[in-house]
């Protein structure tokens, strides 16, 4: 079904219509016959017209009758105060000539023409064109006024006839009126004109027509504008598209599919959205493993574009070859354009099973109607209305992500199981033996010259890494037994602290670029103020292990000891330490246990800081600040004695 187009006038307002109404016909009150305004002579001018309104039967005034010059053309008028609205509407016509000046000029109003059409979607469109108002000189005046009348025959039959009244100006400025009665009945044709006129009765519902000599041109222009408007709105069928076998409700959608093919073929490219996959799984241990994959937005170059090409059991709207900016090719890209035909699960499954990359352009998300320019831009440039139904690379990536995450979960669970088994094995081992092996591993690691620099060979670096790995493994075993970790030092910090004790015990630099134990002790003494709490412990170790000192060095060490005592006696905390790592150090250096116990914060304050007697309860247990100091100095035993805080 082709698009229907019809043309009509722009309706005037009621005020404009009433202002320009002209009554050219009336009924002779003497004879009852129709009387044309130009038939009257000067004797029947004004209220002497002896004519009445055929509608309300009120007397009429004849205006400008028998005048050669006038501003407003001759016409009938109701007397002032007469209720005449309905009469004017049915008995008069809109004036063809609004104003005729004495010098022969006429002011013609503008003429507007409208074209309307119904588009494929059922939406109505319209276009207007206008011929401007213009002032023109009159070459001659020839009025033609039409009226319908009933002709009554002798046998009672009534025929509807058309009366045409015209008037022409003679060379002597006389007005000549002429009446034409158009009849075809043979019986009526045999009657004289006077007899016919006596039998005529004006019909009270006639309206005379109005036209413009440019109506045909204006109508063609309006139709042209309307056609362009509907093409832009994609509401007309392209000339080379046959929709005869397409249901009416699917024609606009078919046109959109067709235009999409033309647009993509002409553009030769399309912007496609990014693809992002994220896969997460929870392991039984509570850990969450996540893997992601992304493919960025891209501009695809399109070739070999086909419309509605059947591929097995699917018929995509557009089928083409595609290549991105990097030269990656899609052997076949399918594009589905949806308006109201939403892609359901079954259709989506069939498209995915087809194995070709498939892109959906969902016009239902546009939120309103699109014009052709917007449609072109959206198809080529916009990505907000596009989504991938299936992409071979993305699908393969998603499968790989699922596999990787599953492997991560399984690996976590295996490692957790192995860790539990290993923990049980470690707890069954003698911690003293672990400590000896750990100290030997630390010594071996620290004895590597300068811990290797960039000049060492790859084999040497591999050996260092192996020793470090063994050292950390044994440290993990000690952590399982509660000697490392938590509030205590970790395995990386332990190696640095043990380097000091090993250097003092062996009276040589172990892990230090110095040769003697004193040089290591001097390096410790140079520690920053915030790191000097452990100095009393190192001084006690140096005395216990009797590092070699020259007289000058011995004097220096004594000076350090005096400074420590003075600081503690002054109430400072710079040299006061908590014994949180003493359990580990006593395990690794059993002979150091006494020195460690003698250099804790509580013991040093008791020795060098005058304090009142400890608060002891009647049952012999410490209380108050003394209890708090003891709990801080013995963190490994504190949990067993926390109940003392609440006992009275």
PDB file of N, CA, C and O in Angstrom, residues 412-467:
ATOM      1  N   UNK A 412      44.237 -23.061  45.571  1.00  0.00           N
ATOM      2  CA  UNK A 412      44.102 -22.543  46.928  1.00  0.00           C
ATOM      3  C   UNK A 412      43.723 -23.648  47.905  1.00  0.00           C
ATOM      4  O   UNK A 412      44.267 -23.752  49.007  1.00  0.00           O
ATOM      5  N   UNK A 413      42.775 -24.472  47.479  1.00  0.00           N
ATOM      6  CA  UNK A 413      42.309 -25.541  48.358  1.00  0.00           C
ATOM      7  C   UNK A 413      43.394 -26.586  48.581  1.00  0.00           C
ATOM      8  O   UNK A 413      43.561 -27.097  49.695  1.00  0.00           O
ATOM      9  N   UNK A 414      44.170 -26.896  47.526  1.00  0.00           N
ATOM     10  CA  UNK A 414      45.271 -27.857  47.666  1.00  0.00           C
ATOM     11  C   UNK A 414      46.353 -27.287  48.581  1.00  0.00           C
ATOM     12  O   UNK A 414      46.869 -27.975  49.474  1.00  0.00           O
ATOM     13  N   UNK A 415      46.688 -26.001  48.337  1.00  0.00           N
ATOM     14  CA  UNK A 415      47.721 -25.381  49.158  1.00  0.00           C
ATOM     15  C   UNK A 415      47.282 -25.286  50.617  1.00  0.00           C
ATOM     16  O   UNK A 415      48.097 -25.465  51.531  1.00  0.00           O
ATOM     17  N   UNK A 416      46.004 -25.005  50.814  1.00  0.00           N
ATOM     18  CA  UNK A 416      45.493 -24.934  52.185  1.00  0.00           C
ATOM     19  C   UNK A 416      45.583 -26.291  52.868  1.00  0.00           C
ATOM     20  O   UNK A 416      45.989 -26.401  54.037  1.00  0.00           O
ATOM     21  N   UNK A 417      45.227 -27.330  52.116  1.00  0.00           N
ATOM     22  CA  UNK A 417      45.310 -28.684  52.667  1.00  0.00           C
ATOM     23  C   UNK A 417      46.755 -29.058  52.976  1.00  0.00           C
ATOM     24  O   UNK A 417      47.062 -29.593  54.062  1.00  0.00           O
ATOM     25  N   UNK A 418      47.646 -28.751  52.018  1.00  0.00           N
ATOM     26  CA  UNK A 418      49.063 -29.048  52.238  1.00  0.00           C
ATOM     27  C   UNK A 418      49.615 -28.256  53.424  1.00  0.00           C
ATOM     28  O   UNK A 418      50.431 -28.757  54.206  1.00  0.00           O
ATOM     29  N   UNK A 419      49.155 -26.988  53.531  1.00  0.00           N
ATOM     30  CA  UNK A 419      49.615 -26.155  54.643  1.00  0.00           C
ATOM     31  C   UNK A 419      49.153 -26.725  55.981  1.00  0.00           C
ATOM     32  O   UNK A 419      49.917 -26.725  56.960  1.00  0.00           O
ATOM     33  N   UNK A 420      47.927 -27.228  56.015  1.00  0.00           N
ATOM     34  CA  UNK A 420      47.422 -27.832  57.251  1.00  0.00           C
ATOM     35  C   UNK A 420      48.225 -29.078  57.620  1.00  0.00           C
ATOM     36  O   UNK A 420      48.585 -29.292  58.785  1.00  0.00           O
ATOM     37  N   UNK A 421      48.497 -29.904  56.597  1.00  0.00           N
ATOM     38  CA  UNK A 421      49.289 -31.119  56.846  1.00  0.00           C
ATOM     39  C   UNK A 421      50.694 -30.762  57.326  1.00  0.00           C
ATOM     40  O   UNK A 421      51.235 -31.389  58.256  1.00  0.00           O
ATOM     41  N   UNK A 422      51.279 -29.780  56.653  1.00  0.00           N
ATOM     42  CA  UNK A 422      52.640 -29.368  57.027  1.00  0.00           C
ATOM     43  C   UNK A 422      52.655 -28.787  58.435  1.00  0.00           C
ATOM     44  O   UNK A 422      53.576 -29.031  59.210  1.00  0.00           O
ATOM     45  N   UNK A 423      51.636 -28.029  58.788  1.00  0.00           N
ATOM     46  CA  UNK A 423      51.556 -27.456  60.127  1.00  0.00           C
ATOM     47  C   UNK A 423      51.512 -28.551  61.181  1.00  0.00           C
ATOM     48  O   UNK A 423      52.182 -28.470  62.221  1.00  0.00           O
ATOM     49  N   UNK A 424      50.732 -29.580  60.909  1.00  0.00           N
ATOM     50  CA  UNK A 424      50.654 -30.687  61.855  1.00  0.00           C
ATOM     51  C   UNK A 424      52.004 -31.385  61.994  1.00  0.00           C
ATOM     52  O   UNK A 424      52.409 -31.777  63.095  1.00  0.00           O
ATOM     53  N   UNK A 425      52.700 -31.524  60.852  1.00  0.00           N
ATOM     54  CA  UNK A 425      54.021 -32.154  60.892  1.00  0.00           C
ATOM     55  C   UNK A 425      54.999 -31.295  61.696  1.00  0.00           C
ATOM     56  O   UNK A 425      55.806 -31.814  62.491  1.00  0.00           O
ATOM     57  N   UNK A 426      54.958 -29.985  61.477  1.00  0.00           N
ATOM     58  CA  UNK A 426      55.884 -29.084  62.182  1.00  0.00           C
ATOM     59  C   UNK A 426      55.617 -29.099  63.686  1.00  0.00           C
ATOM     60  O   UNK A 426      56.549 -29.113  64.498  1.00  0.00           O
ATOM     61  N   UNK A 427      54.357 -29.090  64.072  1.00  0.00           N
ATOM     62  CA  UNK A 427      54.020 -29.099  65.496  1.00  0.00           C
ATOM     63  C   UNK A 427      54.496 -30.381  66.179  1.00  0.00           C
ATOM     64  O   UNK A 427      54.740 -30.397  67.397  1.00  0.00           O
ATOM     65  N   UNK A 428      54.631 -31.448  65.402  1.00  0.00           N
ATOM     66  CA  UNK A 428      55.109 -32.710  65.973  1.00  0.00           C
ATOM     67  C   UNK A 428      56.633 -32.756  66.091  1.00  0.00           C
ATOM     68  O   UNK A 428      57.192 -33.665  66.721  1.00  0.00           O
ATOM     69  N   UNK A 429      57.304 -31.775  65.490  1.00  0.00           N
ATOM     70  CA  UNK A 429      58.773 -31.763  65.514  1.00  0.00           C
ATOM     71  C   UNK A 429      59.287 -31.080  66.782  1.00  0.00           C
ATOM     72  O   UNK A 429      58.591 -30.281  67.412  1.00  0.00           O
ATOM     73  N   UNK A 430      60.560 -31.388  67.132  1.00  0.00           N
ATOM     74  CA  UNK A 430      61.213 -30.777  68.286  1.00  0.00           C
ATOM     75  C   UNK A 430      61.587 -29.342  67.933  1.00  0.00           C
ATOM     76  O   UNK A 430      62.346 -29.095  66.986  1.00  0.00           O
ATOM     77  N   UNK A 431      61.073 -28.378  68.685  1.00  0.00           N
ATOM     78  CA  UNK A 431      61.304 -26.985  68.358  1.00  0.00           C
ATOM     79  C   UNK A 431      62.765 -26.601  68.569  1.00  0.00           C
ATOM     80  O   UNK A 431      63.295 -25.702  67.889  1.00  0.00           O
ATOM     81  N   UNK A 432      63.421 -27.272  69.507  1.00  0.00           N
ATOM     82  CA  UNK A 432      64.837 -26.978  69.706  1.00  0.00           C
ATOM     83  C   UNK A 432      65.647 -27.302  68.471  1.00  0.00           C
ATOM     84  O   UNK A 432      66.550 -26.552  68.084  1.00  0.00           O
ATOM     85  N   UNK A 433      65.336 -28.442  67.851  1.00  0.00           N
ATOM     86  CA  UNK A 433      66.043 -28.824  66.631  1.00  0.00           C
ATOM     87  C   UNK A 433      65.757 -27.832  65.516  1.00  0.00           C
ATOM     88  O   UNK A 433      66.644 -27.466  64.746  1.00  0.00           O
ATOM     89  N   UNK A 434      64.499 -27.412  65.447  1.00  0.00           N
ATOM     90  CA  UNK A 434      64.151 -26.415  64.418  1.00  0.00           C
ATOM     91  C   UNK A 434      64.956 -25.144  64.651  1.00  0.00           C
ATOM     92  O   UNK A 434      65.467 -24.535  63.700  1.00  0.00           O
ATOM     93  N   UNK A 435      65.088 -24.737  65.917  1.00  0.00           N
ATOM     94  CA  UNK A 435      65.836 -23.526  66.232  1.00  0.00           C
ATOM     95  C   UNK A 435      67.288 -23.632  65.821  1.00  0.00           C
ATOM     96  O   UNK A 435      67.857 -22.673  65.278  1.00  0.00           O
ATOM     97  N   UNK A 436      67.919 -24.766  66.074  1.00  0.00           N
ATOM     98  CA  UNK A 436      69.321 -24.936  65.699  1.00  0.00           C
ATOM     99  C   UNK A 436      69.491 -24.876  64.183  1.00  0.00           C
ATOM    100  O   UNK A 436      70.425 -24.248  63.677  1.00  0.00           O
ATOM    101  N   UNK A 437      68.606 -25.549  63.482  1.00  0.00           N
ATOM    102  CA  UNK A 437      68.687 -25.540  62.015  1.00  0.00           C
ATOM    103  C   UNK A 437      68.430 -24.132  61.474  1.00  0.00           C
ATOM    104  O   UNK A 437      69.057 -23.690  60.500  1.00  0.00           O
ATOM    105  N   UNK A 438      67.515 -23.440  62.110  1.00  0.00           N
ATOM    106  CA  UNK A 438      67.197 -22.070  61.658  1.00  0.00           C
ATOM    107  C   UNK A 438      68.394 -21.149  61.852  1.00  0.00           C
ATOM    108  O   UNK A 438      68.753 -20.373  60.954  1.00  0.00           O
ATOM    109  N   UNK A 439      69.068 -21.234  63.027  1.00  0.00           N
ATOM    110  CA  UNK A 439      70.212 -20.368  63.282  1.00  0.00           C
ATOM    111  C   UNK A 439      71.348 -20.680  62.315  1.00  0.00           C
ATOM    112  O   UNK A 439      72.032 -19.764  61.838  1.00  0.00           O
ATOM    113  N   UNK A 440      71.512 -21.953  61.992  1.00  0.00           N
ATOM    114  CA  UNK A 440      72.549 -22.321  61.015  1.00  0.00           C
ATOM    115  C   UNK A 440      72.205 -21.765  59.640  1.00  0.00           C
ATOM    116  O   UNK A 440      73.090 -21.298  58.898  1.00  0.00           O
ATOM    117  N   UNK A 441      70.930 -21.795  59.276  1.00  0.00           N
ATOM    118  CA  UNK A 441      70.504 -21.274  57.973  1.00  0.00           C
ATOM    119  C   UNK A 441      70.690 -19.764  57.909  1.00  0.00           C
ATOM    120  O   UNK A 441      71.116 -19.217  56.881  1.00  0.00           O
ATOM    121  N   UNK A 442      70.398 -19.079  59.033  1.00  0.00           N
ATOM    122  CA  UNK A 442      70.600 -17.627  59.060  1.00  0.00           C
ATOM    123  C   UNK A 442      72.082 -17.311  58.906  1.00  0.00           C
ATOM    124  O   UNK A 442      72.467 -16.401  58.158  1.00  0.00           O
ATOM    125  N   UNK A 443      72.916 -18.079  59.609  1.00  0.00           N
ATOM    126  CA  UNK A 443      74.362 -17.840  59.529  1.00  0.00           C
ATOM    127  C   UNK A 443      74.869 -18.048  58.110  1.00  0.00           C
ATOM    128  O   UNK A 443      75.650 -17.249  57.579  1.00  0.00           O
ATOM    129  N   UNK A 444      74.408 -19.109  57.464  1.00  0.00           N
ATOM    130  CA  UNK A 444      74.843 -19.390  56.095  1.00  0.00           C
ATOM    131  C   UNK A 444      74.397 -18.285  55.142  1.00  0.00           C
ATOM    132  O   UNK A 444      75.151 -17.886  54.235  1.00  0.00           O
ATOM    133  N   UNK A 445      73.215 -17.787  55.353  1.00  0.00           N
ATOM    134  CA  UNK A 445      72.711 -16.723  54.471  1.00  0.00           C
ATOM    135  C   UNK A 445      73.494 -15.431  54.687  1.00  0.00           C
ATOM    136  O   UNK A 445      73.897 -14.762  53.726  1.00  0.00           O
ATOM    137  N   UNK A 446      73.741 -15.091  55.973  1.00  0.00           N
ATOM    138  CA  UNK A 446      74.410 -13.829  56.265  1.00  0.00           C
ATOM    139  C   UNK A 446      75.883 -13.848  55.891  1.00  0.00           C
ATOM    140  O   UNK A 446      76.491 -12.789  55.696  1.00  0.00           O
ATOM    141  N   UNK A 447      76.472 -15.025  55.788  1.00  0.00           N
ATOM    142  CA  UNK A 447      77.902 -15.111  55.498  1.00  0.00           C
ATOM    143  C   UNK A 447      78.221 -14.935  54.018  1.00  0.00           C
ATOM    144  O   UNK A 447      79.388 -14.841  53.658  1.00  0.00           O
ATOM    145  N   UNK A 448      77.175 -14.915  53.162  1.00  0.00           N
ATOM    146  CA  UNK A 448      77.441 -14.620  51.754  1.00  0.00           C
ATOM    147  C   UNK A 448      78.045 -13.224  51.670  1.00  0.00           C
ATOM    148  O   UNK A 448      77.525 -12.279  52.281  1.00  0.00           O
ATOM    149  N   UNK A 449      79.179 -13.088  50.937  1.00  0.00           N
ATOM    150  CA  UNK A 449      79.886 -11.784  50.921  1.00  0.00           C
ATOM    151  C   UNK A 449      78.983 -10.647  50.444  1.00  0.00           C
ATOM    152  O   UNK A 449      78.501 -10.654  49.309  1.00  0.00           O
ATOM    153  N   UNK A 450      78.752  -9.712  51.373  1.00  0.00           N
ATOM    154  CA  UNK A 450      77.952  -8.507  51.087  1.00  0.00           C
ATOM    155  C   UNK A 450      76.565  -8.851  50.557  1.00  0.00           C
ATOM    156  O   UNK A 450      75.912  -8.031  49.928  1.00  0.00           O
ATOM    157  N   UNK A 451      76.106 -10.071  50.805  1.00  0.00           N
ATOM    158  CA  UNK A 451      74.822 -10.535  50.272  1.00  0.00           C
ATOM    159  C   UNK A 451      74.750 -10.387  48.755  1.00  0.00           C
ATOM    160  O   UNK A 451      73.686 -10.225  48.173  1.00  0.00           O
ATOM    161  N   UNK A 452      75.895 -10.428  48.143  1.00  0.00           N
ATOM    162  CA  UNK A 452      76.040 -10.365  46.688  1.00  0.00           C
ATOM    163  C   UNK A 452      75.660  -9.000  46.130  1.00  0.00           C
ATOM    164  O   UNK A 452      74.702  -8.375  46.550  1.00  0.00           O
ATOM    165  N   UNK A 453      76.433  -8.552  45.156  1.00  0.00           N
ATOM    166  CA  UNK A 453      76.099  -7.311  44.456  1.00  0.00           C
ATOM    167  C   UNK A 453      75.894  -7.627  42.982  1.00  0.00           C
ATOM    168  O   UNK A 453      75.869  -8.780  42.569  1.00  0.00           O
ATOM    169  N   UNK A 454      75.745  -6.600  42.179  1.00  0.00           N
ATOM    170  CA  UNK A 454      75.404  -6.802  40.765  1.00  0.00           C
ATOM    171  C   UNK A 454      76.526  -7.454  39.961  1.00  0.00           C
ATOM    172  O   UNK A 454      76.300  -7.888  38.833  1.00  0.00           O
ATOM    173  N   UNK A 455      77.737  -7.511  40.556  1.00  0.00           N
ATOM    174  CA  UNK A 455      78.851  -8.109  39.807  1.00  0.00           C
ATOM    175  C   UNK A 455      78.894  -9.620  39.941  1.00  0.00           C
ATOM    176  O   UNK A 455      79.659 -10.283  39.255  1.00  0.00           O
ATOM    177  N   UNK A 456      78.122 -10.184  40.854  1.00  0.00           N
ATOM    178  CA  UNK A 456      78.170 -11.626  41.070  1.00  0.00           C
ATOM    179  C   UNK A 456      77.489 -12.363  39.927  1.00  0.00           C
ATOM    180  O   UNK A 456      76.621 -11.839  39.239  1.00  0.00           O
ATOM    181  N   UNK A 457      77.872 -13.622  39.786  1.00  0.00           N
ATOM    182  CA  UNK A 457      77.337 -14.443  38.699  1.00  0.00           C
ATOM    183  C   UNK A 457      75.913 -14.882  39.008  1.00  0.00           C
ATOM    184  O   UNK A 457      75.441 -14.808  40.140  1.00  0.00           O
ATOM    185  N   UNK A 458      75.237 -15.380  37.979  1.00  0.00           N
ATOM    186  CA  UNK A 458      73.880 -15.877  38.158  1.00  0.00           C
ATOM    187  C   UNK A 458      73.829 -17.060  39.097  1.00  0.00           C
ATOM    188  O   UNK A 458      72.890 -17.203  39.891  1.00  0.00           O
ATOM    189  N   UNK A 459      74.863 -17.920  39.037  1.00  0.00           N
ATOM    190  CA  UNK A 459      74.898 -19.087  39.913  1.00  0.00           C
ATOM    191  C   UNK A 459      74.997 -18.660  41.375  1.00  0.00           C
ATOM    192  O   UNK A 459      74.362 -19.246  42.260  1.00  0.00           O
ATOM    193  N   UNK A 460      75.819 -17.620  41.653  1.00  0.00           N
ATOM    194  CA  UNK A 460      75.957 -17.135  43.022  1.00  0.00           C
ATOM    195  C   UNK A 460      74.635 -16.564  43.521  1.00  0.00           C
ATOM    196  O   UNK A 460      74.253 -16.765  44.672  1.00  0.00           O
ATOM    197  N   UNK A 461      73.948 -15.845  42.676  1.00  0.00           N
ATOM    198  CA  UNK A 461      72.657 -15.281  43.069  1.00  0.00           C
ATOM    199  C   UNK A 461      71.641 -16.388  43.326  1.00  0.00           C
ATOM    200  O   UNK A 461      70.814 -16.289  44.239  1.00  0.00           O
ATOM    201  N   UNK A 462      71.698 -17.410  42.529  1.00  0.00           N
ATOM    202  CA  UNK A 462      70.781 -18.532  42.725  1.00  0.00           C
ATOM    203  C   UNK A 462      71.065 -19.222  44.059  1.00  0.00           C
ATOM    204  O   UNK A 462      70.149 -19.625  44.776  1.00  0.00           O
ATOM    205  N   UNK A 463      72.356 -19.332  44.419  1.00  0.00           N
ATOM    206  CA  UNK A 463      72.735 -19.937  45.689  1.00  0.00           C
ATOM    207  C   UNK A 463      72.236 -19.088  46.853  1.00  0.00           C
ATOM    208  O   UNK A 463      71.739 -19.605  47.859  1.00  0.00           O
ATOM    209  N   UNK A 464      72.363 -17.752  46.746  1.00  0.00           N
ATOM    210  CA  UNK A 464      71.884 -16.856  47.789  1.00  0.00           C
ATOM    211  C   UNK A 464      70.367 -16.997  47.955  1.00  0.00           C
ATOM    212  O   UNK A 464      69.856 -17.059  49.076  1.00  0.00           O
ATOM    213  N   UNK A 465      69.644 -17.042  46.833  1.00  0.00           N
ATOM    214  CA  UNK A 465      68.184 -17.180  46.894  1.00  0.00           C
ATOM    215  C   UNK A 465      67.795 -18.490  47.547  1.00  0.00           C
ATOM    216  O   UNK A 465      66.826 -18.559  48.320  1.00  0.00           O
ATOM    217  N   UNK A 466      68.551 -19.544  47.268  1.00  0.00           N
ATOM    218  CA  UNK A 466      68.258 -20.845  47.862  1.00  0.00           C
ATOM    219  C   UNK A 466      68.454 -20.804  49.378  1.00  0.00           C
ATOM    220  O   UNK A 466      67.636 -21.342  50.136  1.00  0.00           O
ATOM    221  N   UNK A 467      69.524 -20.144  49.836  1.00  0.00           N
ATOM    222  CA  UNK A 467      69.780 -20.050  51.278  1.00  0.00           C
ATOM    223  C   UNK A 467      68.713 -19.187  51.964  1.00  0.00           C
ATOM    224  O   UNK A 467      68.296 -19.484  53.083  1.00  0.00           O
TER     225      UNK A 467
END
